[in-house]
Amino acid sequence: MIHVTDGQSDKILDFITYKNIIDDNHRQSLKDNLETYEMRVRGDKPYNEHLGKHNRVIIPAEDNGYKEFVITEFEKYRDTEGLKSEVYASASYLLLKKAKVINPQSFKDQTPSLAVSHATNGTEWVPGIIEGKGTRSFNIEKHTNPYAFFKDHCERV
């Protein structure tokens, strides 16, 4: 089952059962850090009114848990089999690129939880359970964003 949520409030607006999904494709690229989800669904169902841009779809992850995507494109069309809708969505974590600007600064002896809290403070994101030991110092030399901060500093660990 796929849940459709409001892009502003995160309220569940509707859901799409598997029988209404004609096809779907989840792509995740470690090479360029892009993750997308595309689906084609029956277009004559109530959930279609919620498939507009910036709402979100929550899909089951391949292993455990769920993945959230932001709808970037939505198209309705009719073919010989009836009304259909196509949805294109990008991973919601990519919104961290525009969530806020992190100014140049230094952090001394930061635990993983504290570093993540600094990067996400003032955004819609709230750190979950972070299992990490020790501390690390960070020197941010130029303006950046939370996504770039995580990408840059996590690759060096």
Coordinates of C-alpha atoms in Angstrom, one line a residue:
M1 CA 0.0 0.0 0.0
I2 CA 1.2 3.5 -0.9
H3 CA 0.2 6.4 1.3
V4 CA -0.3 9.9 -0.2
T5 CA 0.4 12.7 2.3
D6 CA 0.0 16.5 2.3
G7 CA 3.3 18.2 1.4
Q8 CA 2.8 20.8 4.1
S9 CA 1.1 19.1 7.1
D10 CA 2.2 15.4 6.5
K11 CA -1.4 14.4 7.0
I12 CA -2.4 11.2 5.3
L13 CA -4.7 12.2 2.4
D14 CA -5.4 8.8 0.8
F15 CA -3.8 5.5 -0.1
I16 CA -3.2 3.5 -3.2
T17 CA -3.6 -0.3 -3.0
Y18 CA -1.5 -2.5 -5.1
K19 CA -4.4 -3.6 -7.3
N20 CA -4.6 0.1 -8.5
I21 CA -0.9 0.3 -9.5
I22 CA -0.3 -0.6 -13.1
D23 CA 3.4 -0.4 -12.8
D24 CA 6.1 1.4 -10.7
N25 CA 9.8 1.8 -10.7
H26 CA 12.0 2.8 -7.8
R27 CA 15.6 3.9 -8.8
Q28 CA 18.4 4.5 -6.4
S29 CA 21.8 5.5 -7.7
L30 CA 24.8 5.4 -5.4
K31 CA 26.9 7.0 -8.1
D32 CA 25.1 10.4 -8.2
N33 CA 23.0 10.1 -5.0
L34 CA 19.7 10.3 -6.8
E35 CA 16.6 8.4 -5.8
T36 CA 13.3 8.5 -7.7
Y37 CA 10.0 6.8 -7.8
E38 CA 7.7 6.6 -10.8
M39 CA 4.3 4.9 -10.9
R40 CA 1.4 4.5 -13.3
V41 CA -2.0 4.1 -11.6
R42 CA -5.7 3.9 -12.4
G43 CA -6.8 7.4 -13.0
D44 CA -10.5 7.0 -12.0
K45 CA -9.9 6.7 -8.2
P46 CA -10.3 9.3 -5.4
Y47 CA -6.6 9.4 -4.6
N48 CA -5.9 11.1 -7.9
E49 CA -7.0 14.5 -6.6
H50 CA -4.1 14.3 -4.1
L51 CA -1.4 13.4 -6.6
G52 CA -0.4 17.0 -7.3
K53 CA 3.0 18.5 -7.1
H54 CA 4.7 18.7 -3.7
N55 CA 2.4 16.2 -2.0
R56 CA 4.3 13.1 -1.0
V57 CA 4.1 9.4 -1.5
I58 CA 5.3 6.9 1.1
I59 CA 6.3 3.5 -0.2
P60 CA 7.5 0.4 1.5
A61 CA 11.3 0.1 1.4
E62 CA 12.9 -3.0 -0.1
D63 CA 14.3 -4.2 3.2
N64 CA 12.4 -2.6 6.2
G65 CA 10.6 0.6 6.9
Y66 CA 9.4 3.1 4.4
K67 CA 10.7 5.7 1.9
E68 CA 9.2 9.1 1.3
F69 CA 9.1 10.9 -2.1
V70 CA 8.0 14.3 -3.1
I71 CA 5.8 14.4 -6.2
T72 CA 7.4 16.6 -8.8
E73 CA 5.3 15.7 -11.9
F74 CA 1.8 14.4 -12.3
E75 CA 0.0 13.6 -15.6
K76 CA -3.4 12.2 -16.3
Y77 CA -4.3 10.6 -19.7
R78 CA -6.7 8.3 -21.3
D79 CA -5.7 5.3 -23.4
T80 CA -7.7 2.3 -24.8
E81 CA -7.8 0.8 -21.3
G82 CA -9.2 3.9 -19.6
L83 CA -8.1 6.8 -17.5
K84 CA -4.6 6.6 -16.0
S85 CA -2.2 8.8 -14.0
E86 CA 1.6 8.9 -14.0
V87 CA 3.5 10.2 -11.0
Y88 CA 7.2 11.2 -10.9
A89 CA 8.7 11.8 -7.5
S90 CA 12.1 12.4 -5.9
A91 CA 13.4 11.4 -2.5
S92 CA 12.3 13.8 0.1
Y93 CA 15.8 13.9 1.7
L94 CA 16.9 15.9 -1.3
L95 CA 14.9 18.8 0.1
L96 CA 17.7 19.2 2.6
K97 CA 19.6 20.9 -0.2
K98 CA 17.2 23.9 0.1
A99 CA 16.3 23.6 3.8
K100 CA 18.7 26.2 5.1
V101 CA 22.1 27.7 4.7
I102 CA 24.8 26.6 7.1
N103 CA 27.3 29.4 7.7
P104 CA 31.0 28.9 7.9
Q105 CA 31.9 27.9 11.4
S106 CA 33.8 25.3 13.5
F107 CA 32.4 22.6 15.7
K108 CA 34.6 21.0 18.3
D109 CA 34.2 17.6 19.8
Q110 CA 30.7 16.9 18.4
T111 CA 28.9 13.6 18.9
P112 CA 27.1 12.3 15.9
S113 CA 23.7 13.2 17.4
L114 CA 24.9 16.8 18.1
A115 CA 26.3 17.3 14.6
V116 CA 23.1 16.1 13.0
S117 CA 21.1 18.3 15.3
H118 CA 23.1 21.4 14.3
A119 CA 22.6 20.6 10.6
T120 CA 18.9 20.0 10.8
N121 CA 18.0 22.7 13.4
G122 CA 15.4 25.1 11.8
T123 CA 14.3 22.6 9.1
E124 CA 11.4 20.2 9.0
W125 CA 13.8 17.4 9.7
V126 CA 14.2 15.9 13.2
P127 CA 17.0 13.5 14.0
G128 CA 16.0 10.0 14.9
I129 CA 18.0 7.5 16.9
I130 CA 21.6 7.9 16.0
E131 CA 24.0 5.1 17.1
G132 CA 27.5 6.4 17.1
K133 CA 30.3 6.7 19.5
G134 CA 33.1 9.2 20.0
T135 CA 33.4 12.8 18.9
R136 CA 34.6 14.7 15.9
S137 CA 35.5 18.3 15.1
F138 CA 34.1 20.0 11.9
N139 CA 35.4 23.0 10.2
I140 CA 32.9 24.4 7.7
E141 CA 34.9 26.8 5.4
K142 CA 32.2 28.0 3.1
H143 CA 28.4 28.3 3.1
T144 CA 26.7 25.0 2.6
N145 CA 23.4 23.2 3.2
P146 CA 22.5 20.2 5.4
Y147 CA 22.5 17.7 2.5
A148 CA 26.0 18.8 1.4
F149 CA 27.2 18.8 5.0
F150 CA 26.1 15.2 5.5
K151 CA 27.4 14.1 2.2
D152 CA 30.8 15.7 2.7
H153 CA 31.3 14.7 6.2
C154 CA 29.8 11.2 6.1
E155 CA 32.0 10.2 3.1
R156 CA 35.1 10.9 5.2
V157 CA 34.1 8.7 8.1

